[in-house]
Short mmCIF file of C-alpha atoms in Angstrom, two decimals:
data_model
loop_
_atom_site.label_atom_id
_atom_site.label_comp_id
_atom_site.label_asym_id
_atom_site.label_seq_id
_atom_site.Cartn_x
_atom_site.Cartn_y
_atom_site.Cartn_z
CA GLN J 1 31.20 23.15 -37.86
CA THR J 2 30.29 25.52 -40.70
CA LEU J 3 27.24 27.71 -40.77
CA PRO J 4 24.20 26.23 -42.49
CA THR J 5 23.97 27.04 -46.18
CA ARG J 6 20.72 28.98 -45.76
CA ALA J 7 22.28 31.32 -43.19
CA LEU J 8 25.25 31.95 -45.47
CA LEU J 9 22.99 32.64 -48.45
CA ALA J 10 20.91 35.01 -46.30
CA CYS J 11 24.06 37.11 -45.89
CA GLY J 12 23.80 37.85 -49.60
CA ALA J 13 20.13 38.78 -49.31
CA VAL J 14 21.08 41.34 -46.65
CA ALA J 15 24.28 42.70 -48.23
CA GLY J 16 22.82 44.46 -51.28
CA PRO J 17 19.89 46.23 -49.60
CA LEU J 18 22.13 47.20 -46.66
CA TYR J 19 24.71 48.79 -48.96
CA VAL J 20 22.10 50.69 -50.96
CA THR J 21 20.18 51.90 -47.89
CA VAL J 22 23.20 53.16 -45.94
CA THR J 23 24.86 54.64 -49.03
CA MET J 24 21.75 56.51 -50.17
CA ALA J 25 21.04 57.77 -46.66
CA GLN J 26 24.53 59.25 -46.56
CA ALA J 27 24.46 60.51 -50.15
CA LEU J 28 21.22 62.38 -49.51
CA THR J 29 22.21 63.84 -46.13
CA ARG J 30 25.92 64.66 -46.31
CA ASP J 31 26.60 68.34 -46.93
CA GLY J 32 28.21 68.97 -50.29
CA PHE J 33 27.64 65.50 -51.72
CA ASP J 34 26.08 65.66 -55.18
CA LEU J 35 24.74 62.44 -56.72
CA ARG J 36 25.16 63.94 -60.19
CA GLN J 37 28.91 64.41 -59.90
CA HIS J 38 30.33 62.45 -56.95
CA ARG J 39 31.12 58.75 -56.77
CA PHE J 40 29.88 56.88 -53.71
CA THR J 41 33.48 56.15 -52.67
CA LEU J 42 33.83 59.83 -51.77
CA LEU J 43 31.54 59.12 -48.83
CA THR J 44 34.58 57.50 -47.15
CA THR J 45 36.08 60.98 -46.73
CA GLY J 46 35.46 63.57 -44.04
CA ASP J 47 34.22 63.32 -40.46
CA LEU J 48 31.41 60.92 -41.32
CA GLY J 49 33.49 58.83 -43.72
CA TRP J 50 33.73 56.03 -41.16
CA ILE J 51 30.03 55.25 -41.74
CA HIS J 52 30.55 54.42 -45.40
CA GLN J 53 33.79 52.62 -44.61
CA ALA J 54 32.01 50.41 -42.06
CA ASN J 55 29.20 49.84 -44.55
CA MET J 56 31.67 48.66 -47.20
CA VAL J 57 33.54 46.37 -44.80
CA LEU J 58 30.32 44.84 -43.48
CA VAL J 59 28.93 44.31 -46.99
CA GLY J 60 32.27 42.79 -48.03
CA VAL J 61 32.23 40.34 -45.12
CA LEU J 62 28.60 39.43 -45.85
CA THR J 63 29.54 38.82 -49.49
CA VAL J 64 32.45 36.56 -48.53
CA LEU J 65 30.04 34.58 -46.31
CA LEU J 66 27.61 34.42 -49.24
CA ALA J 67 30.41 33.00 -51.38
CA VAL J 68 30.95 30.22 -48.83
CA GLY J 69 27.23 29.40 -48.99
CA VAL J 70 27.24 29.48 -52.78
CA ARG J 71 30.19 27.06 -52.78
CA GLN J 72 28.20 24.68 -50.57
CA LEU J 73 25.28 24.95 -52.98
CA MET J 74 27.23 24.66 -56.26
CA ARG J 75 28.94 21.35 -55.64
CA THR J 76 29.53 20.26 -59.23
CA GLY J 77 29.37 21.50 -62.78
CA ARG J 78 30.98 24.14 -64.91
CA GLY J 79 31.62 27.19 -62.73
CA ALA J 80 31.19 25.48 -59.36
CA VAL J 81 34.77 26.35 -58.40
CA TRP J 82 35.30 29.78 -59.94
CA GLY J 83 31.84 31.25 -59.33
CA PRO J 84 32.17 31.22 -55.54
CA ARG J 85 35.85 32.22 -55.72
CA LEU J 86 35.12 35.26 -57.86
CA LEU J 87 32.21 36.21 -55.60
CA GLY J 88 34.50 35.91 -52.56
CA LEU J 89 37.14 38.07 -54.24
CA PHE J 90 34.42 40.64 -54.98
CA GLY J 91 33.70 40.73 -51.24
CA VAL J 92 37.40 41.10 -50.44
CA ALA J 93 37.62 44.05 -52.87
CA TYR J 94 34.79 45.71 -50.94
CA ILE J 95 36.60 45.11 -47.66
CA VAL J 96 39.78 46.70 -49.06
CA GLY J 97 37.75 49.65 -50.33
CA GLY J 98 36.19 50.07 -46.90
CA VAL J 99 39.45 49.91 -44.96
CA LEU J 100 40.88 52.76 -47.05
CA THR J 101 39.60 56.26 -47.74
CA ALA J 102 39.13 57.97 -51.08
CA ASP J 103 40.99 61.15 -51.93
CA PRO J 104 38.80 64.25 -51.46
CA VAL J 105 37.82 66.31 -54.48
CA ALA J 106 37.33 70.05 -54.73
CA GLY J 107 34.12 70.77 -52.85
CA PHE J 108 33.76 67.44 -51.08
CA PRO J 109 34.00 67.07 -48.25
CA PRO J 110 32.93 70.70 -47.74
CA GLY J 111 35.85 73.04 -47.38
CA THR J 112 38.13 71.05 -49.70
CA THR J 113 39.71 73.44 -52.19
CA PRO J 114 41.51 72.57 -55.45
CA GLU J 115 44.82 73.31 -53.73
CA MET J 116 44.08 70.69 -51.06
CA VAL J 117 43.31 67.90 -53.56
CA GLN J 118 46.12 65.40 -53.93
CA THR J 119 46.46 61.78 -54.95
CA THR J 120 47.56 59.45 -52.17
CA TRP J 121 48.44 55.76 -52.29
CA GLN J 122 45.44 55.05 -50.09
CA GLY J 123 43.07 56.91 -52.42
CA ALA J 124 44.57 55.23 -55.48
CA VAL J 125 44.19 51.72 -53.98
CA GLN J 126 40.70 52.53 -52.71
CA ASN J 127 39.70 53.72 -56.18
CA ALA J 128 41.30 50.66 -57.82
CA SER J 129 39.40 48.34 -55.47
CA ARG J 130 36.13 49.72 -56.82
CA GLY J 131 37.20 49.09 -60.42
CA VAL J 132 38.40 45.59 -59.55
CA SER J 133 35.14 44.84 -57.73
CA SER J 134 33.17 45.80 -60.85
CA LEU J 135 35.27 43.49 -63.04
CA LEU J 136 34.89 40.68 -60.50
CA LEU J 137 31.12 41.13 -60.45
CA ILE J 138 30.99 40.92 -64.26
CA ALA J 139 33.16 37.77 -64.24
CA THR J 140 31.02 36.24 -61.47
CA SER J 141 27.85 36.92 -63.45
CA LEU J 142 29.35 35.28 -66.55
CA VAL J 143 30.34 32.18 -64.58
CA PHE J 144 26.95 31.91 -62.87
CA ALA J 145 25.14 32.37 -66.21
CA GLY J 146 27.20 29.53 -67.66
CA TRP J 147 26.59 27.30 -64.63
CA TYR J 148 22.83 27.81 -64.76
CA ALA J 149 22.80 27.26 -68.54
CA ALA J 150 24.70 23.98 -68.11
CA GLU J 151 22.19 22.96 -65.43
CA GLY J 152 19.34 23.61 -67.88
CA ARG J 153 17.97 26.51 -65.85
CA ARG J 154 17.51 29.02 -68.64
CA GLY J 155 15.66 31.66 -66.61
CA TRP J 156 18.51 32.03 -64.14
CA ALA J 157 21.06 31.90 -66.96
CA TRP J 158 19.31 34.82 -68.66
CA PHE J 159 19.04 36.67 -65.35
CA TYR J 160 22.80 36.51 -64.73
CA GLY J 161 23.52 37.22 -68.39
CA ALA J 162 21.30 40.31 -68.22
CA ALA J 163 23.07 41.44 -65.04
CA ILE J 164 26.35 41.85 -66.93
CA PRO J 165 25.37 44.99 -68.88
CA LEU J 166 23.82 46.46 -65.73
CA VAL J 167 27.12 46.14 -63.87
#
């Protein structure tokens, strides 16, 4: 038996705030991390990198569960198939990004010098997963905006349409 739709949708309500809370706590407390110049993916590096990695994997799993709930909710109409699929792929991209670690940059984690900075396959794939997740979120927002518009729910259509430039 599958989980009730409400429980699956609640996973989505938890995923975003969880990611932001854990990420900001790390960004503000990790030595050498500078919000003005470092991407959040750099938090996967160093001794405490496992915290951000676990955060990304958990948020990815919660997003995949959300996608299952959205699929149960969006039974018919334009976008009912691809909206949940794109959302699920977005979650998978987060999981991939969490399993891998970013390449360090000069100065982060502390002690990393320019001579130590190198590009690895793991860092390249981790970085690519973040770009892919952004594209998937844009595509998901477009599909959801179209679905809501077709359902005559203009407010939600505008909401998802407005989310696209924010992404």
